[in-house]
mmCIF file of C-alpha atoms in Angstrom:
data_model
loop_
_atom_site.group_PDB
_atom_site.id
_atom_site.type_symbol
_atom_site.label_atom_id
_atom_site.label_comp_id
_atom_site.label_asym_id
_atom_site.label_seq_id
_atom_site.Cartn_x
_atom_site.Cartn_y
_atom_site.Cartn_z
ATOM 1 C CA MET A 1 -0.300 -69.696 7.236
ATOM 2 C CA LEU A 2 -1.499 -67.623 4.278
ATOM 3 C CA VAL A 3 -1.996 -63.881 4.506
ATOM 4 C CA ASP A 4 -3.669 -62.259 1.513
ATOM 5 C CA GLY A 5 -2.947 -65.450 -0.410
ATOM 6 C CA ALA A 6 0.798 -65.449 0.265
ATOM 7 C CA PRO A 7 2.524 -67.889 2.661
ATOM 8 C CA VAL A 8 4.188 -66.446 5.768
ATOM 9 C CA SER A 9 6.402 -68.024 8.399
ATOM 10 C CA VAL A 10 4.993 -68.715 11.853
ATOM 11 C CA THR A 11 7.234 -68.747 14.930
ATOM 12 C CA ALA A 12 7.047 -71.367 17.660
ATOM 13 C CA ASN A 13 4.862 -69.102 19.793
ATOM 14 C CA GLY A 14 2.409 -68.604 16.902
ATOM 15 C CA SER A 15 3.314 -65.053 15.861
ATOM 16 C CA PHE A 16 3.921 -63.945 12.283
ATOM 17 C CA GLU A 17 4.640 -60.820 10.246
ATOM 18 C CA TRP A 18 3.144 -59.621 6.992
ATOM 19 C CA THR A 19 4.226 -56.680 4.803
ATOM 20 C CA GLY A 20 2.124 -55.303 1.995
ATOM 21 C CA PHE A 21 0.537 -52.209 0.489
ATOM 22 C CA VAL A 22 -2.521 -50.725 2.132
ATOM 23 C CA PRO A 23 -4.301 -47.973 0.121
ATOM 24 C CA SER A 24 -5.568 -44.822 1.796
ATOM 25 C CA THR A 25 -9.094 -46.268 1.728
ATOM 26 C CA GLY A 26 -7.999 -49.343 3.744
ATOM 27 C CA LYS A 27 -7.938 -53.024 2.809
ATOM 28 C CA ASP A 28 -9.520 -56.330 3.881
ATOM 29 C CA ILE A 29 -6.841 -59.010 4.470
ATOM 30 C CA VAL A 30 -7.748 -62.723 4.500
ATOM 31 C CA VAL A 31 -5.732 -64.668 7.080
ATOM 32 C CA GLU A 32 -5.831 -68.472 6.748
ATOM 33 C CA ALA A 33 -4.249 -70.933 9.169
ATOM 34 C CA PHE A 34 -3.823 -74.637 8.278
ATOM 35 C CA ASP A 35 -2.969 -77.416 10.717
ATOM 36 C CA THR A 36 -1.279 -80.730 9.964
ATOM 37 C CA ALA A 37 -4.639 -82.332 9.340
ATOM 38 C CA ALA A 38 -5.337 -79.745 6.614
ATOM 39 C CA LEU A 39 -8.085 -78.156 8.650
ATOM 40 C CA VAL A 40 -8.338 -74.438 7.993
ATOM 41 C CA SER A 41 -9.384 -71.454 10.054
ATOM 42 C CA ARG A 42 -10.111 -68.289 8.117
ATOM 43 C CA GLU A 43 -10.471 -64.673 9.349
ATOM 44 C CA VAL A 44 -10.957 -61.406 7.468
ATOM 45 C CA VAL A 45 -9.019 -58.550 9.053
ATOM 46 C CA ARG A 46 -9.630 -54.911 8.171
ATOM 47 C CA ILE A 47 -6.395 -52.944 7.826
ATOM 48 C CA GLU A 48 -6.514 -49.142 7.980
ATOM 49 C CA ARG A 49 -3.553 -46.977 7.060
ATOM 50 C CA ILE A 50 -2.529 -44.346 9.577
ATOM 51 C CA GLN A 51 -1.923 -41.154 7.675
ATOM 52 C CA THR A 52 -1.674 -37.441 8.352
ATOM 53 C CA LEU A 53 -3.508 -35.248 5.893
ATOM 54 C CA GLN A 54 -1.834 -31.911 5.307
ATOM 55 C CA LYS A 55 -1.949 -29.259 2.659
ATOM 56 C CA GLY A 56 1.102 -28.648 0.550
ATOM 57 C CA ILE A 57 3.162 -25.800 1.972
ATOM 58 C CA LEU A 58 5.127 -23.749 -0.528
ATOM 59 C CA GLN A 59 8.660 -22.970 0.550
ATOM 60 C CA PHE A 60 10.343 -19.829 -0.725
ATOM 61 C CA ASP A 61 13.937 -18.729 -0.419
ATOM 62 C CA GLU A 62 14.491 -15.914 2.030
ATOM 63 C CA LEU A 63 14.798 -12.489 0.460
ATOM 64 C CA ASN A 64 18.460 -11.584 0.288
ATOM 65 C CA PRO A 65 19.378 -8.348 -1.514
ATOM 66 C CA MET A 66 23.045 -9.252 -0.966
ATOM 67 C CA SER A 67 22.831 -12.187 -3.375
ATOM 68 C CA GLY A 68 24.040 -11.717 -6.919
ATOM 69 C CA LYS A 69 25.739 -8.706 -8.367
ATOM 70 C CA ILE A 70 25.947 -5.483 -6.366
ATOM 71 C CA ALA A 71 25.222 -2.396 -8.479
ATOM 72 C CA GLN A 72 27.751 0.355 -8.953
ATOM 73 C CA GLU A 73 26.881 3.427 -6.891
ATOM 74 C CA ASN A 74 24.962 6.096 -8.753
ATOM 75 C CA GLN A 75 25.441 9.479 -7.062
ATOM 76 C CA ASN A 76 22.624 10.944 -9.163
ATOM 77 C CA ALA A 77 20.027 8.439 -7.929
ATOM 78 C CA LEU A 78 17.422 9.235 -5.255
ATOM 79 C CA ALA A 79 14.729 7.119 -3.619
ATOM 80 C CA LEU A 80 11.627 7.961 -1.596
ATOM 81 C CA ILE A 81 10.282 4.819 0.079
ATOM 82 C CA VAL A 82 6.965 4.643 1.938
ATOM 83 C CA GLY A 83 5.551 1.601 3.725
ATOM 84 C CA ILE A 84 2.374 1.700 5.817
ATOM 85 C CA SER A 85 1.050 -1.409 7.491
ATOM 86 C CA GLU A 86 -0.925 0.019 10.424
ATOM 87 C CA TYR A 87 -3.217 3.018 9.879
ATOM 88 C CA ASP A 88 -4.491 5.660 12.276
ATOM 89 C CA ARG A 89 -8.007 6.096 10.869
ATOM 90 C CA THR A 90 -8.825 2.615 9.585
ATOM 91 C CA ASN A 91 -8.664 -0.772 11.280
ATOM 92 C CA ALA A 92 -7.817 -2.534 8.022
ATOM 93 C CA PRO A 93 -4.038 -3.118 7.938
ATOM 94 C CA ALA A 94 -1.909 -3.411 4.822
ATOM 95 C CA ILE A 95 -0.147 -6.518 6.054
ATOM 96 C CA PHE A 96 3.665 -6.561 5.588
ATOM 97 C CA ALA A 97 3.698 -3.220 3.716
ATOM 98 C CA ASP A 98 6.223 -1.718 6.126
ATOM 99 C CA ASN A 99 8.368 -4.835 5.905
ATOM 100 C CA ASP A 100 8.297 -4.666 2.093
ATOM 101 C CA ALA A 101 9.451 -1.049 2.213
ATOM 102 C CA GLN A 102 12.398 -1.919 4.441
ATOM 103 C CA PHE A 103 13.482 -4.683 2.076
ATOM 104 C CA PHE A 104 13.150 -2.288 -0.838
ATOM 105 C CA GLN A 105 15.437 0.153 0.954
ATOM 106 C CA ASP A 106 18.191 -2.481 0.923
ATOM 107 C CA TYR A 107 17.332 -3.388 -2.665
ATOM 108 C CA ALA A 108 17.587 0.263 -3.686
ATOM 109 C CA ALA A 109 21.044 0.571 -2.203
ATOM 110 C CA LEU A 110 22.449 -2.762 -3.347
ATOM 111 C CA LYS A 111 20.725 -3.355 -6.688
ATOM 112 C CA LEU A 112 19.907 0.145 -7.907
ATOM 113 C CA GLY A 113 23.129 1.684 -6.659
ATOM 114 C CA ILE A 114 21.441 4.489 -4.728
ATOM 115 C CA PRO A 115 23.675 5.939 -1.982
ATOM 116 C CA GLU A 116 22.127 5.419 1.443
ATOM 117 C CA ASN A 117 22.196 9.162 2.198
ATOM 118 C CA ASN A 118 20.064 9.637 -0.946
ATOM 119 C CA ILE A 119 17.304 7.376 0.381
ATOM 120 C CA THR A 120 14.395 8.624 2.500
ATOM 121 C CA THR A 121 12.235 5.920 4.075
ATOM 122 C CA LEU A 122 8.924 6.678 5.816
ATOM 123 C CA LEU A 123 7.202 3.906 7.773
ATOM 124 C CA ASN A 124 3.797 3.748 9.440
ATOM 125 C CA ALA A 125 3.279 6.721 11.808
ATOM 126 C CA ASP A 126 6.114 8.615 10.101
ATOM 127 C CA ALA A 127 4.260 8.423 6.775
ATOM 128 C CA GLY A 128 1.405 10.844 7.332
ATOM 129 C CA GLN A 129 0.027 12.980 4.518
ATOM 130 C CA VAL A 130 2.195 15.978 5.443
ATOM 131 C CA ASP A 131 5.301 13.809 5.883
ATOM 132 C CA VAL A 132 4.997 12.314 2.396
ATOM 133 C CA LEU A 133 4.144 15.589 0.662
ATOM 134 C CA LEU A 134 6.975 17.491 2.381
ATOM 135 C CA SER A 135 9.407 14.735 1.390
ATOM 136 C CA VAL A 136 8.402 15.303 -2.234
ATOM 137 C CA LYS A 137 8.157 19.107 -2.177
ATOM 138 C CA ASN A 138 11.193 19.831 0.012
ATOM 139 C CA TRP A 139 13.689 16.982 0.175
ATOM 140 C CA LEU A 140 13.177 15.497 -3.289
ATOM 141 C CA ALA A 141 12.799 18.820 -5.095
ATOM 142 C CA ARG A 142 16.013 20.170 -3.567
ATOM 143 C CA ALA A 143 18.012 16.987 -4.051
ATOM 144 C CA VAL A 144 17.151 16.455 -7.722
ATOM 145 C CA LYS A 145 19.673 17.550 -10.319
ATOM 146 C CA GLN A 146 17.666 18.693 -13.308
ATOM 147 C CA GLU A 147 17.734 16.284 -16.241
ATOM 148 C CA GLN A 148 20.360 14.168 -14.447
ATOM 149 C CA SER A 149 18.874 12.521 -11.358
ATOM 150 C CA ASP A 150 17.237 9.103 -11.497
ATOM 151 C CA VAL A 151 14.307 9.205 -9.076
ATOM 152 C CA TYR A 152 12.747 6.061 -7.595
ATOM 153 C CA VAL A 153 9.503 6.139 -5.621
ATOM 154 C CA PHE A 154 8.190 3.068 -3.761
ATOM 155 C CA PHE A 155 4.824 3.080 -1.996
ATOM 156 C CA ALA A 156 3.393 0.027 -0.206
ATOM 157 C CA GLY A 157 0.032 0.512 1.464
ATOM 158 C CA HIS A 158 -3.615 1.139 0.713
ATOM 159 C CA GLY A 159 -4.934 2.789 -2.420
ATOM 160 C CA LEU A 160 -8.463 3.931 -3.195
ATOM 161 C CA ALA A 161 -10.367 5.269 -6.174
ATOM 162 C CA SER A 162 -12.838 8.107 -6.507
ATOM 163 C CA ASP A 163 -16.525 7.249 -6.854
ATOM 164 C CA ASP A 164 -16.343 7.478 -10.641
ATOM 165 C CA GLY A 165 -13.099 5.490 -10.775
ATOM 166 C CA GLU A 166 -11.311 8.275 -12.633
ATOM 167 C CA GLU A 167 -8.891 9.319 -9.876
ATOM 168 C CA MET A 168 -6.580 7.165 -7.784
ATOM 169 C CA PHE A 169 -5.446 8.033 -4.276
ATOM 170 C CA LEU A 170 -2.694 6.749 -1.982
ATOM 171 C CA LEU A 171 -3.726 6.451 1.652
ATOM 172 C CA PRO A 172 -1.164 7.918 4.090
ATOM 173 C CA TYR A 173 -0.943 6.845 7.727
ATOM 174 C CA ASP A 174 -3.428 9.488 8.903
ATOM 175 C CA GLY A 175 -5.670 9.383 5.840
ATOM 176 C CA ALA A 176 -9.418 8.777 6.127
ATOM 177 C CA PRO A 177 -10.987 6.664 3.363
ATOM 178 C CA GLU A 178 -14.203 8.706 3.708
ATOM 179 C CA LEU A 179 -12.334 11.965 2.946
ATOM 180 C CA LEU A 180 -10.298 11.068 -0.089
ATOM 181 C CA GLU A 181 -9.528 14.475 -1.549
ATOM 182 C CA GLU A 182 -8.909 16.103 1.849
ATOM 183 C CA THR A 183 -6.758 13.534 3.646
ATOM 184 C CA THR A 184 -5.101 11.331 1.009
ATOM 185 C CA ILE A 185 -2.520 11.824 -1.745
ATOM 186 C CA ALA A 186 -3.782 11.980 -5.318
ATOM 187 C CA ARG A 187 -1.621 9.796 -7.497
ATOM 188 C CA GLN A 188 -1.585 12.241 -10.401
ATOM 189 C CA LYS A 189 -0.706 15.114 -8.062
ATOM 190 C CA LEU A 190 2.209 13.101 -6.701
ATOM 191 C CA PHE A 191 3.458 12.412 -10.228
ATOM 192 C CA LYS A 192 3.068 16.080 -11.136
ATOM 193 C CA GLU A 193 5.077 17.243 -8.112
ATOM 194 C CA ILE A 194 7.901 14.832 -8.938
ATOM 195 C CA ALA A 195 7.916 15.833 -12.607
ATOM 196 C CA ALA A 196 8.092 19.527 -11.633
ATOM 197 C CA SER A 197 11.645 19.018 -10.350
ATOM 198 C CA ASN A 198 12.613 17.890 -13.887
ATOM 199 C CA PRO A 199 14.694 14.797 -13.084
ATOM 200 C CA GLY A 200 16.421 12.709 -15.726
ATOM 201 C CA SER A 201 14.143 9.716 -15.110
ATOM 202 C CA VAL A 202 11.421 8.595 -12.717
ATOM 203 C CA THR A 203 10.551 5.013 -11.782
ATOM 204 C CA VAL A 204 7.537 4.460 -9.532
ATOM 205 C CA PHE A 205 6.596 1.248 -7.710
ATOM 206 C CA LEU A 206 3.050 1.272 -6.315
ATOM 207 C CA ASP A 207 2.266 -1.843 -4.300
ATOM 208 C CA THR A 208 -1.356 -0.891 -3.731
ATOM 209 C CA CYS A 209 -4.841 -2.210 -4.466
ATOM 210 C CA TYR A 210 -7.535 0.215 -5.596
ATOM 211 C CA SER A 211 -10.431 -2.207 -5.170
ATOM 212 C CA GLY A 212 -11.110 -1.227 -1.568
ATOM 213 C CA ALA A 213 -9.890 -4.633 -0.408
ATOM 214 C CA THR A 214 -6.830 -5.310 1.747
ATOM 215 C CA ARG A 215 -4.165 -7.985 1.929
ATOM 216 C CA GLY A 216 -6.218 -9.564 4.696
ATOM 217 C CA LYS A 217 -9.965 -10.121 4.979
ATOM 218 C CA ASP A 218 -10.855 -6.507 5.722
ATOM 219 C CA VAL A 219 -12.477 -3.994 3.417
ATOM 220 C CA LEU A 220 -11.487 -0.330 3.425
ATOM 221 C CA LEU A 221 -14.559 1.127 1.822
ATOM 222 C CA ALA A 222 -16.829 -1.215 -0.079
ATOM 223 C CA SER A 223 -18.438 1.619 -2.038
ATOM 224 C CA ARG A 224 -15.230 2.639 -3.857
ATOM 225 C CA PRO A 225 -14.195 -0.210 -6.167
ATOM 226 C CA ILE A 226 -12.674 0.069 -9.628
ATOM 227 C CA ALA A 227 -14.350 -1.733 -12.506
ATOM 228 C CA ILE A 228 -12.048 -2.618 -15.400
ATOM 229 C CA ARG A 229 -13.676 -2.825 -18.820
ATOM 230 C CA ALA A 230 -11.975 -4.678 -21.646
#
């Protein structure tokens, strides 16, 4: 017996085994059987490889703020953290924004050394326009030690631009994309309010997109994109 030109052993009941490489496109195998009179019987057998096609899936380590060095506590550090995934006046979610804010809260405490009682976190329905502005005007302004405090602001959610692209706005939980100036938070106004308390330093993290797109397939307001010119 020859299979693909190589001899194979045949058992008394006529069975045999063959091992070889079959490409993903399949392969034609020639099986030849010879008897003692040198007569030959030849058959071409089509071999197909069974395979499961799947896309490569990237694996990432779980976020763990506990890993590595823990920062020394800084009593003069403050953090305002906002994460909005679900909105009241738009059906376009900012997927995982609230989850990101919660992870940043742990990061702020463990890696930035901010005492937990110096961290204010506003999520989803608790992050309306009034809630965010009062946190800046009242809590942050009173808690800051002039020229000493290190202020950290983290915002994860939707952002939009004015029609001319000159002004940027953060969308609170109850904000309406159609009423930017009335219901949202102007980025420059937010910066100005924080600077008015005269802290030692300010670090701002804005995890937002100002293109009108979302992290999913939805669009907030297609008529308000930002064009970037080189």
